[in-house]
PDB file of C-alpha atoms in Angstrom:
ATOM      1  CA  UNK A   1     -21.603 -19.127 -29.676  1.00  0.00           C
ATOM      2  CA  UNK A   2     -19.462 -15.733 -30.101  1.00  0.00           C
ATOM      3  CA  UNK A   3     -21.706 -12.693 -29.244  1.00  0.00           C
ATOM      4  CA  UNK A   4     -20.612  -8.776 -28.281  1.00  0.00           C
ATOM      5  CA  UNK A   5     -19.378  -8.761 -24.648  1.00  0.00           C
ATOM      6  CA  UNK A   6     -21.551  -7.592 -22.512  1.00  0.00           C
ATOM      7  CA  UNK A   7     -20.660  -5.084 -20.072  1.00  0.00           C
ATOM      8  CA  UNK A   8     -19.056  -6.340 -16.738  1.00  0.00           C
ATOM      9  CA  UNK A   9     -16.445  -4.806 -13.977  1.00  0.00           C
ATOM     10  CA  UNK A  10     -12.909  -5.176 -14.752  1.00  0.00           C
ATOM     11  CA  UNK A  11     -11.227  -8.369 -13.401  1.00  0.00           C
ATOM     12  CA  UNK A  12      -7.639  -8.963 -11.757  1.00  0.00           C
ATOM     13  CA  UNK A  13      -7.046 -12.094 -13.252  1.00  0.00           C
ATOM     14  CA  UNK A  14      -4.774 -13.298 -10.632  1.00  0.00           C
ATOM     15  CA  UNK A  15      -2.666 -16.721 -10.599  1.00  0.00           C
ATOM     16  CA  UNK A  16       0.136 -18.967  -9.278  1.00  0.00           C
ATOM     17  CA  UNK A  17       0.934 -22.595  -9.624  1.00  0.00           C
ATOM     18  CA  UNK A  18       1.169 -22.602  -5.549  1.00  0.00           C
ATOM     19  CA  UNK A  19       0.253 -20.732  -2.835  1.00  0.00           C
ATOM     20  CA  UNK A  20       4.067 -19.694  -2.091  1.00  0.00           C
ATOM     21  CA  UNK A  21       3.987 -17.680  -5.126  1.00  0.00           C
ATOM     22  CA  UNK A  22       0.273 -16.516  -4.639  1.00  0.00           C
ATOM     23  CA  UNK A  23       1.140 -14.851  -1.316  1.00  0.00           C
ATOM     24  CA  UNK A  24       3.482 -11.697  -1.898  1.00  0.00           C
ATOM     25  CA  UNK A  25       0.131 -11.206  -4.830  1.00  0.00           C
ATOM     26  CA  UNK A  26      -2.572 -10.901  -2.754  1.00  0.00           C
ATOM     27  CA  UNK A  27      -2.199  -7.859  -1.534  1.00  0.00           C
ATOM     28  CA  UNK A  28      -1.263  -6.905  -4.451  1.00  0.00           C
ATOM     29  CA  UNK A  29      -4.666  -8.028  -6.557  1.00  0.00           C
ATOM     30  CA  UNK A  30      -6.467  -6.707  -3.688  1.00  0.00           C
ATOM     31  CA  UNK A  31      -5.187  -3.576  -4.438  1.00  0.00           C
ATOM     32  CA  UNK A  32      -5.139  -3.383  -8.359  1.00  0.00           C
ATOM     33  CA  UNK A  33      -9.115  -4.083  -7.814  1.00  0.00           C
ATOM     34  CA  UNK A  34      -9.895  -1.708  -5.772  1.00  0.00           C
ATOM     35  CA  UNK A  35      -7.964   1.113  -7.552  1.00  0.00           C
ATOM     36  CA  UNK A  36      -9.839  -0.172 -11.245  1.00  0.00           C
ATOM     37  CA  UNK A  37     -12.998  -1.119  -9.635  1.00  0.00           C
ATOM     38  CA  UNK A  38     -13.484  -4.163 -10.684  1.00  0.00           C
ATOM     39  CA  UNK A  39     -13.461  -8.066  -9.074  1.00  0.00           C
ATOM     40  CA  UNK A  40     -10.600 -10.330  -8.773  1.00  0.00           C
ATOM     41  CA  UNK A  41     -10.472 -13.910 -10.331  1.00  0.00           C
ATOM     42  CA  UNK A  42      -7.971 -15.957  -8.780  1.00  0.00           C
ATOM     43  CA  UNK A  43      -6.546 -19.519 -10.168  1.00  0.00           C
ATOM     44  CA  UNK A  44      -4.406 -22.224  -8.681  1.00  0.00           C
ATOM     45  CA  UNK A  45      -3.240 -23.617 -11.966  1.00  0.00           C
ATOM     46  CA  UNK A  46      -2.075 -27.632 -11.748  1.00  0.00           C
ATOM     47  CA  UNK A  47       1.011 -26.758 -14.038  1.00  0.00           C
ATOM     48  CA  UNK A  48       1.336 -29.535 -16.677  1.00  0.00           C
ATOM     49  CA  UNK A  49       5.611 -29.627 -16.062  1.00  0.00           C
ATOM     50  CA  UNK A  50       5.043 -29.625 -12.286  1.00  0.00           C
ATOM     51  CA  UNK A  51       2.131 -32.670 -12.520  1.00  0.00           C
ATOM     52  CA  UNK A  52       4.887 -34.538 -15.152  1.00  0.00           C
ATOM     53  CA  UNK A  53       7.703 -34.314 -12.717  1.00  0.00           C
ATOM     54  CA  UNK A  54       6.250 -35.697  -9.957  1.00  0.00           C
ATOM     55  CA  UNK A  55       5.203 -38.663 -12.203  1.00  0.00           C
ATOM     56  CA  UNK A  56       9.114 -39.143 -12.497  1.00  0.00           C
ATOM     57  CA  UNK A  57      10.733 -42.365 -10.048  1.00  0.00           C
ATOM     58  CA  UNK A  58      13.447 -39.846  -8.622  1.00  0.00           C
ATOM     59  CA  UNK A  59      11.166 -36.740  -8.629  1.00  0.00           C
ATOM     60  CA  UNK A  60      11.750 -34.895  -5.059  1.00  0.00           C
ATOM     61  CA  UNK A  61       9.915 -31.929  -2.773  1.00  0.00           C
ATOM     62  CA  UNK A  62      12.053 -29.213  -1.030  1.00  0.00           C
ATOM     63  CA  UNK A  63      10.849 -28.856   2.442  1.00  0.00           C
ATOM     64  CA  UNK A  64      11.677 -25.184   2.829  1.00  0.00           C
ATOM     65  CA  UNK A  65      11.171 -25.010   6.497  1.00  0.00           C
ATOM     66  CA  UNK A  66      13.502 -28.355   6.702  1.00  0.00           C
ATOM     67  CA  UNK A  67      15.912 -27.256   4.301  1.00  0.00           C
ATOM     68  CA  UNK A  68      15.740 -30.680   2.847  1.00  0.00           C
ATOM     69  CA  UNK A  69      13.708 -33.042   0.190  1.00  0.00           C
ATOM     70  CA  UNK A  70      11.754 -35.997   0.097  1.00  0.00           C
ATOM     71  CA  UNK A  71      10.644 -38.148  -2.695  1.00  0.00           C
ATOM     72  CA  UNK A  72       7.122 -37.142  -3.693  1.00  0.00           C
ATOM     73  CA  UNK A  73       4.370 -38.855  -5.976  1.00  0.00           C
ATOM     74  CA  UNK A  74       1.751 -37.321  -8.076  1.00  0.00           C
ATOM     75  CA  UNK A  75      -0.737 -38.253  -5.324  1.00  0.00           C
ATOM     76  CA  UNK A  76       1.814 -36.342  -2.940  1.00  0.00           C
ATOM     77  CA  UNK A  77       1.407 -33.307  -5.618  1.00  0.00           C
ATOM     78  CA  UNK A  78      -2.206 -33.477  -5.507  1.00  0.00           C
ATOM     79  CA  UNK A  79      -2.568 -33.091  -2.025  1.00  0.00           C
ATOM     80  CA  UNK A  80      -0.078 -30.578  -1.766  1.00  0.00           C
ATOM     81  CA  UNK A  81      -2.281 -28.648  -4.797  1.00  0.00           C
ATOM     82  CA  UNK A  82      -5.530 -29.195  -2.492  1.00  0.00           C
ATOM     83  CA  UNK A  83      -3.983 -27.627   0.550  1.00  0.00           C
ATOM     84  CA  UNK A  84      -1.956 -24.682  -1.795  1.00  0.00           C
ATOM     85  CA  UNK A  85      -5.966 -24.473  -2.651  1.00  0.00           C
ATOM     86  CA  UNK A  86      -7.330 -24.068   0.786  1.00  0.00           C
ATOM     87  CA  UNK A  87      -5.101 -21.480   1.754  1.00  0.00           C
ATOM     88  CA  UNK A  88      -5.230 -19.438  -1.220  1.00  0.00           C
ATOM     89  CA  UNK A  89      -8.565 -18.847  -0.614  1.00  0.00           C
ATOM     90  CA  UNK A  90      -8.821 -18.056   3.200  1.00  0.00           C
ATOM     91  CA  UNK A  91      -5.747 -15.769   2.240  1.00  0.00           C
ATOM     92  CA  UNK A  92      -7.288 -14.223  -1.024  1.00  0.00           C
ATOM     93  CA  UNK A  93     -10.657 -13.908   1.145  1.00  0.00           C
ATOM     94  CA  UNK A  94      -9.428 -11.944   3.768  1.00  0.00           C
ATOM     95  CA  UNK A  95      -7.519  -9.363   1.687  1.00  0.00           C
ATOM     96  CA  UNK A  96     -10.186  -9.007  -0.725  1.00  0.00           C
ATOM     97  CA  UNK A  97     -12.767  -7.986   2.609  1.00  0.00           C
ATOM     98  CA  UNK A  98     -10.196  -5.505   3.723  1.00  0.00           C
ATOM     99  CA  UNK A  99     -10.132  -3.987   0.091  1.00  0.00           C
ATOM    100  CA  UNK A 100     -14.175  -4.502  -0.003  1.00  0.00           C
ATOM    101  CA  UNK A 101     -13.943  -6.262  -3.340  1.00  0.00           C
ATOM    102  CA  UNK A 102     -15.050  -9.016  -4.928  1.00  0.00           C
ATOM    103  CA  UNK A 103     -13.609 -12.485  -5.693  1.00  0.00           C
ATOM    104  CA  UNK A 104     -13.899 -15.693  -7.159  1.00  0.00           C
ATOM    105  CA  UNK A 105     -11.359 -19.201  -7.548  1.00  0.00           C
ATOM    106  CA  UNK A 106     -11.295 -21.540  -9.123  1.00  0.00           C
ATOM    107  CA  UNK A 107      -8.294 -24.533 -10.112  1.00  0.00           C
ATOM    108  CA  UNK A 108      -6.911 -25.379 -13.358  1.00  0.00           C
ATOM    109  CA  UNK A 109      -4.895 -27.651 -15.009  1.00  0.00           C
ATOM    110  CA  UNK A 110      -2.660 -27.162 -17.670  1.00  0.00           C
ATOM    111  CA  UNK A 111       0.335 -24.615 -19.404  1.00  0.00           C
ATOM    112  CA  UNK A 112       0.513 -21.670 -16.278  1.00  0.00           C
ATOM    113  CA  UNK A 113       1.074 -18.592 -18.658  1.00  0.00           C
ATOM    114  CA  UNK A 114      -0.929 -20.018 -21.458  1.00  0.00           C
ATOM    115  CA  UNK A 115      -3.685 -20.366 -18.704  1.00  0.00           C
ATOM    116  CA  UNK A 116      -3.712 -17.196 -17.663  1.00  0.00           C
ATOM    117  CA  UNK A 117      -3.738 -15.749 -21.101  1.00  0.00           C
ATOM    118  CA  UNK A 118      -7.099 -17.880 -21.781  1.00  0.00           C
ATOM    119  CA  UNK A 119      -8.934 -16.731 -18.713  1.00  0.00           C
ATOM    120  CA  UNK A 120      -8.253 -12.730 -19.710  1.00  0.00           C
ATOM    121  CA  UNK A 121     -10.585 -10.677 -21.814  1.00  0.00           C
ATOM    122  CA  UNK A 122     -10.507  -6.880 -22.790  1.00  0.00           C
ATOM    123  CA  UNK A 123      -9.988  -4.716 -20.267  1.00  0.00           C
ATOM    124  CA  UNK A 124      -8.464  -7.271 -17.608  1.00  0.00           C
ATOM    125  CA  UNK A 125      -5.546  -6.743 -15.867  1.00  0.00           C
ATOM    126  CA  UNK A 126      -3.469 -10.403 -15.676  1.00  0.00           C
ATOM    127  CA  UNK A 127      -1.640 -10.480 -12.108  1.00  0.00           C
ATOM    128  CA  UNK A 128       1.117 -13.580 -12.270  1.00  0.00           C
ATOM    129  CA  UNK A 129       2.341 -15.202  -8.794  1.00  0.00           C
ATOM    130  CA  UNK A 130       5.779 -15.301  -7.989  1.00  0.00           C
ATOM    131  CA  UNK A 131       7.454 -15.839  -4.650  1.00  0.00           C
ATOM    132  CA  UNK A 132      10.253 -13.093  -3.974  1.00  0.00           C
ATOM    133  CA  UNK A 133      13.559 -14.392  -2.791  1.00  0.00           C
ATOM    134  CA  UNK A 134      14.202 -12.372   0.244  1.00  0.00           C
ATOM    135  CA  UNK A 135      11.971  -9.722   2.225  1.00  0.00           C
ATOM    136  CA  UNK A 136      13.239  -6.239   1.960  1.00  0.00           C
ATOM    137  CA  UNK A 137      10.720  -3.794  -0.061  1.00  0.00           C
ATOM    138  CA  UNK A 138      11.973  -3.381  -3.324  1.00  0.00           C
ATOM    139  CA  UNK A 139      10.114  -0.766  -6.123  1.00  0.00           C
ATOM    140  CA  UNK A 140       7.240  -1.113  -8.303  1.00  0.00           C
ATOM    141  CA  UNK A 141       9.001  -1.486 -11.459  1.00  0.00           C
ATOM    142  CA  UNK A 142       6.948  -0.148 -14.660  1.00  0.00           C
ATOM    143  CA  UNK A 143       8.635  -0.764 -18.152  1.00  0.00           C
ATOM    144  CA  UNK A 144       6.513   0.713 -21.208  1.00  0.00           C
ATOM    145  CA  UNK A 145       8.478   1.961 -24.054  1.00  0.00           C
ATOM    146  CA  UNK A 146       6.125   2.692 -26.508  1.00  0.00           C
ATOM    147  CA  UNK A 147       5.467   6.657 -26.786  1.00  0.00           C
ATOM    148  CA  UNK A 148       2.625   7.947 -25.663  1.00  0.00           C
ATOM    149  CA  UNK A 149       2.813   5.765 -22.424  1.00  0.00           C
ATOM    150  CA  UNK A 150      -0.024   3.929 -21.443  1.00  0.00           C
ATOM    151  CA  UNK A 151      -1.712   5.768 -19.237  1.00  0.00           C
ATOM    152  CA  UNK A 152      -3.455   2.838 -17.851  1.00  0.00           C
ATOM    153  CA  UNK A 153      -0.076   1.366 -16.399  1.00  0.00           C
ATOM    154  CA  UNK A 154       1.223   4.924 -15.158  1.00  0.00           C
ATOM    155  CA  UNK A 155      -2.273   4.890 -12.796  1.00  0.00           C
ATOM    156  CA  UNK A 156      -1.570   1.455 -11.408  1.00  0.00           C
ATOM    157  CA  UNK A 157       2.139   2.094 -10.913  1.00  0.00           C
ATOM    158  CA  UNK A 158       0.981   4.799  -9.055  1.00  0.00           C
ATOM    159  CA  UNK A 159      -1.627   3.532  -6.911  1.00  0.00           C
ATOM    160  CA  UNK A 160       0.362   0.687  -5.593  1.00  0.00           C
ATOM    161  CA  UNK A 161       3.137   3.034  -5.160  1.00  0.00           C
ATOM    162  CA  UNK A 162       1.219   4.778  -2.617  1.00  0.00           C
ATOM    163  CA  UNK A 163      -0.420   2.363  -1.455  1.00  0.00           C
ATOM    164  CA  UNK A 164       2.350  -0.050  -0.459  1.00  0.00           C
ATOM    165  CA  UNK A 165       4.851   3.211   0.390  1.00  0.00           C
ATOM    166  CA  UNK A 166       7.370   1.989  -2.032  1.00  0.00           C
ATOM    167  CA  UNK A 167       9.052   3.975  -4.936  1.00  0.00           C
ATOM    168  CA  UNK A 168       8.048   3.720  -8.515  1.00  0.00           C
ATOM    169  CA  UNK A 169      10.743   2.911 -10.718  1.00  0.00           C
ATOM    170  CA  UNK A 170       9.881   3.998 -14.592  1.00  0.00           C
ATOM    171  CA  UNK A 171      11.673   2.387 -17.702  1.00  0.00           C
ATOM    172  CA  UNK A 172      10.589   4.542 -20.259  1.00  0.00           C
ATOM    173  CA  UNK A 173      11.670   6.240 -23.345  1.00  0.00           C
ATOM    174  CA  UNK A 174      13.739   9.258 -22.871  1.00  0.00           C
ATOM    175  CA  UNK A 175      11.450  11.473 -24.493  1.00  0.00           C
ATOM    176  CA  UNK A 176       8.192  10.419 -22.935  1.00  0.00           C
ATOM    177  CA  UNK A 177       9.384  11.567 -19.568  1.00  0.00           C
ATOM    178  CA  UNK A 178       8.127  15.127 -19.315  1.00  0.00           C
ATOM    179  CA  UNK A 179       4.756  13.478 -20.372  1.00  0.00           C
ATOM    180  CA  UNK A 180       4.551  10.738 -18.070  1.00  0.00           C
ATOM    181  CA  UNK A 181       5.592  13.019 -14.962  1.00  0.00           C
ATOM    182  CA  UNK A 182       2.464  15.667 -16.073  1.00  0.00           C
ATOM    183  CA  UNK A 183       0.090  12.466 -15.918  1.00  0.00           C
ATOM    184  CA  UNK A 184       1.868  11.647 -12.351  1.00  0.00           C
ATOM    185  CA  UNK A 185       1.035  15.024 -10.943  1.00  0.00           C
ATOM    186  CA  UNK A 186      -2.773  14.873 -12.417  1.00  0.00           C
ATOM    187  CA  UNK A 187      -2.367  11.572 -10.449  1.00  0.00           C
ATOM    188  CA  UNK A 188      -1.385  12.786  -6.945  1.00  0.00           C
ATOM    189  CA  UNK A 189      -3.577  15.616  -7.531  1.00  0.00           C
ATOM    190  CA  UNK A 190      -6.698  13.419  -8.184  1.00  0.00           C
ATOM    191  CA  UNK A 191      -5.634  11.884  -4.918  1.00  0.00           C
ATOM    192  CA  UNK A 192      -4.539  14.155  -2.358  1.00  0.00           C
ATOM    193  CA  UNK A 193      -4.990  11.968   0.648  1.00  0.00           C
ATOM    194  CA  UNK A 194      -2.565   9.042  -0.485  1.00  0.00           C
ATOM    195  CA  UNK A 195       1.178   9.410   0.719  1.00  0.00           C
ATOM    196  CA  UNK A 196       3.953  10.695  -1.389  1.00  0.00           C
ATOM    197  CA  UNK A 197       5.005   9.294  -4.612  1.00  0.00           C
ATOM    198  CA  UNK A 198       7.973   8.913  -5.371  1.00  0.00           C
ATOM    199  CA  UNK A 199       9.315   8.335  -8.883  1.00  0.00           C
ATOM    200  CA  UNK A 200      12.312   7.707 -10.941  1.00  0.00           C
ATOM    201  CA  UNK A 201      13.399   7.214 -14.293  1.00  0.00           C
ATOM    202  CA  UNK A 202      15.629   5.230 -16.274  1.00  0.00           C
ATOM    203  CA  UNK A 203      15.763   4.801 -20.081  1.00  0.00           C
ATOM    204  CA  UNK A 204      13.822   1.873 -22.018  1.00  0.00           C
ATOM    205  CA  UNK A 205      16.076   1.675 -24.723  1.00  0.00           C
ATOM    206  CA  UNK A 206      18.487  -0.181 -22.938  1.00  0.00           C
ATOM    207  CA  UNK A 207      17.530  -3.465 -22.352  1.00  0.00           C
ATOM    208  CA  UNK A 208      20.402  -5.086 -20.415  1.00  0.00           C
ATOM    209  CA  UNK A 209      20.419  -2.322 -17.968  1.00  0.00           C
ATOM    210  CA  UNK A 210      16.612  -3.363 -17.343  1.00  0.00           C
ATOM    211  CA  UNK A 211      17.377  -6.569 -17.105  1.00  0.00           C
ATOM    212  CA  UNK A 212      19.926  -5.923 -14.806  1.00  0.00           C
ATOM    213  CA  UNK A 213      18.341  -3.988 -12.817  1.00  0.00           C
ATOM    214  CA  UNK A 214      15.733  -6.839 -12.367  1.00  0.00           C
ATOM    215  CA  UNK A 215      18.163  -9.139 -11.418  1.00  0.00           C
ATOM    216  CA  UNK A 216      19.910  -7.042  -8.820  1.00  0.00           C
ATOM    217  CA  UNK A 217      17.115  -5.652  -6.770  1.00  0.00           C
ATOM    218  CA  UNK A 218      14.413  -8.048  -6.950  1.00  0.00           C
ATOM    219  CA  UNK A 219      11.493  -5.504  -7.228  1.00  0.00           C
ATOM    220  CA  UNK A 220       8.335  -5.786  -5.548  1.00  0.00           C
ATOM    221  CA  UNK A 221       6.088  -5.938  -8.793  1.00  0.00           C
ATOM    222  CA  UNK A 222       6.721  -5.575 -12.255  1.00  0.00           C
ATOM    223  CA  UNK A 223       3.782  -3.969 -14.273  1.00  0.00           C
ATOM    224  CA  UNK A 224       4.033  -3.650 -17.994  1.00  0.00           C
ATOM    225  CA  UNK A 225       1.464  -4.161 -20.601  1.00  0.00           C
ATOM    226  CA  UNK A 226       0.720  -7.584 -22.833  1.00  0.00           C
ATOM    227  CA  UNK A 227       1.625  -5.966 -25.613  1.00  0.00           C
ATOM    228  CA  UNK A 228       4.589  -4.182 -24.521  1.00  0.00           C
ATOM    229  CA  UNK A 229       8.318  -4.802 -25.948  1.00  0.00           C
ATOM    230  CA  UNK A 230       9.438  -6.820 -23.039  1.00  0.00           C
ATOM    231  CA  UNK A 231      13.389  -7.627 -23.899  1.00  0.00           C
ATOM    232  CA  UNK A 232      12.461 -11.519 -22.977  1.00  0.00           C
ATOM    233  CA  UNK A 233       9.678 -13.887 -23.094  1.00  0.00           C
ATOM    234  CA  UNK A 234       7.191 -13.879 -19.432  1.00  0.00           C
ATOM    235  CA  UNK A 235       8.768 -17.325 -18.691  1.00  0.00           C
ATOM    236  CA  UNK A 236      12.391 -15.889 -18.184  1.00  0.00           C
ATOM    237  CA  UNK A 237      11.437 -12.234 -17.001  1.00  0.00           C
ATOM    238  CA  UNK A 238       9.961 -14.440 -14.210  1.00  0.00           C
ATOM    239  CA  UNK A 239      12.829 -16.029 -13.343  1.00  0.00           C
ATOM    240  CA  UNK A 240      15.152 -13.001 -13.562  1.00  0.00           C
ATOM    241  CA  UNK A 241      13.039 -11.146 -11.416  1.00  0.00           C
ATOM    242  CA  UNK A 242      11.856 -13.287  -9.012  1.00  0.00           C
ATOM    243  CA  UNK A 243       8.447 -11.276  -8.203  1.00  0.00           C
ATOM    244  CA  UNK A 244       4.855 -10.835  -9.175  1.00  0.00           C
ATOM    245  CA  UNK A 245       4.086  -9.396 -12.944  1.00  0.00           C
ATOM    246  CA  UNK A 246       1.313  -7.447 -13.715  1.00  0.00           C
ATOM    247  CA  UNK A 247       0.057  -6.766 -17.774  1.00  0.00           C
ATOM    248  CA  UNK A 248      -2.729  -5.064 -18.645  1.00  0.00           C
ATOM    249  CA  UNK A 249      -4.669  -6.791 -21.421  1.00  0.00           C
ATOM    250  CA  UNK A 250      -4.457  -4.876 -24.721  1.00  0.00           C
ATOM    251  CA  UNK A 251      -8.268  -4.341 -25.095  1.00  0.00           C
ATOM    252  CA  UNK A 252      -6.865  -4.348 -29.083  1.00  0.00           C
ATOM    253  CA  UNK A 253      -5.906  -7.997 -29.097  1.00  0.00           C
ATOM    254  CA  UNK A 254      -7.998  -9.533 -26.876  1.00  0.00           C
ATOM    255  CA  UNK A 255     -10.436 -12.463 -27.381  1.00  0.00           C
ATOM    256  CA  UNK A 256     -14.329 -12.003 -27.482  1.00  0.00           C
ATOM    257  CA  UNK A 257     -15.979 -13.135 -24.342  1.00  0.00           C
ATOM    258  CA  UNK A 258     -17.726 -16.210 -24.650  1.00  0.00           C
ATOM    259  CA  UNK A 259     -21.692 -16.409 -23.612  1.00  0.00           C
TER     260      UNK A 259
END
């Protein structure tokens, strides 16, 4: 039965289809819920393409540490989701006490992006796993066309630019810039205590120089909104950037809650 959504905390909806690509999000989500105030919901989702390659006869594991495979079965992958399990949580749980929020997991099987989608409602913020290739800091990385800016995105970019010390890199249109760096300063000035942001800008319009961009310097996030112009589907911005995407939910499109 469909009835009006009560009122609740905003959630970090955060998931990964392993605990190698939960990891570099943790922090993250910890952070994103503290600066909204809300709760995080975390997922381990059983990916449907991951569960259907192991059934395969030739289907192999890399051993990262080993630098090597091994044949693996789908009981092999279901132990390996179990233990991803296990350690997401401890991990998850320990962040989320140094942030003081709250938190909740839970495992799923199924499409990973569709899965994520289902578990958002209005308001939520939707926090994607994705193991980074190499360690070095790279920026928060906020691309939002549309004009006005959402101003929703500009605070997170902001928070987790201070509070992870790393520069926030802004893809927006040219002539939203003088707007967006007002809201910045209301920002810092809201928050005096945090350390120094620091921001550039580069221009939306040109989507192979984002793209590039992504590619090049592997970024530490990328935040950007569900509803945003992104030049390519979640799938391949994923795989270009190699690092953990956060949208914010258009509260316009979302689903009703179900009671």
């Amino acid at each position: 039965m469909i009835k009006q959504a009560r009122s609740r905390a905003p959630r970090v909806i955060l998931g990964a289809i392993c605990f190698a690509d939960a990891r570099p999000a943790i922090r993250l989500g910890a952070e994103l819920a503290a600066c909204i105030g809300g709760e995080i919901r975390a997922m381990l989702v059983e990916d449907d393409a991951v569960r259907r390659f192991a059934a395969l006869p030739f289907a192999k594991a890399l051993i990262q540490t080993k630098r090597a495979s091994q044949p693996i079965t789908p009981a092999d992958m279901q132990k390996a989701f179990a233990r991803d399990a296990s350690i997401f949580q401890e991990t998850l749980d320990q962040a989320a006490r140094r942030a003081a929020v709250r938190w909740s997991f839970e495992q799923r099987r199924g499409q990973f992006i569709a899965e994520m989608r289902n578990a958002a409602s209005a308001g939520d913020l939707i926090l994607i796993g994705h193991q980074r290739t190499h360690d070095p800091r790279g920026d928060i990385v906020l691309f939002d066309p549309s004009d006005p800016v959402d101003d929703r995105l500009l605070d997170i970019g902001a928070h987790l630019g201070q509070a992870l010390g790393q520069k926030l890199r802004l893809f927006v249109s040219s002539q939203t810039v003088d707007a967006v760096q007002a809201r910045l300063n209301l920002w810092c000035e809201r928050h005096p205590a945090m350390p120094r942001l620091v921001v550039s800008y580069q221009d939306a319009a040109d989507p192979t120089a984002f793209l590039r961009y992504l590619s090049e310097t592997r970024p530490s996030a990328l935040v950007a909104s569900v509803g945003s112009e992104l030049p390519n589907d979640i799938d391949a911005i994923l795989d270009i950037a190699r690092c953990p995407i956060i949208l914010a939910n258009d509260k316009r499109t979302s689903r009703p809650e179900e009671v």
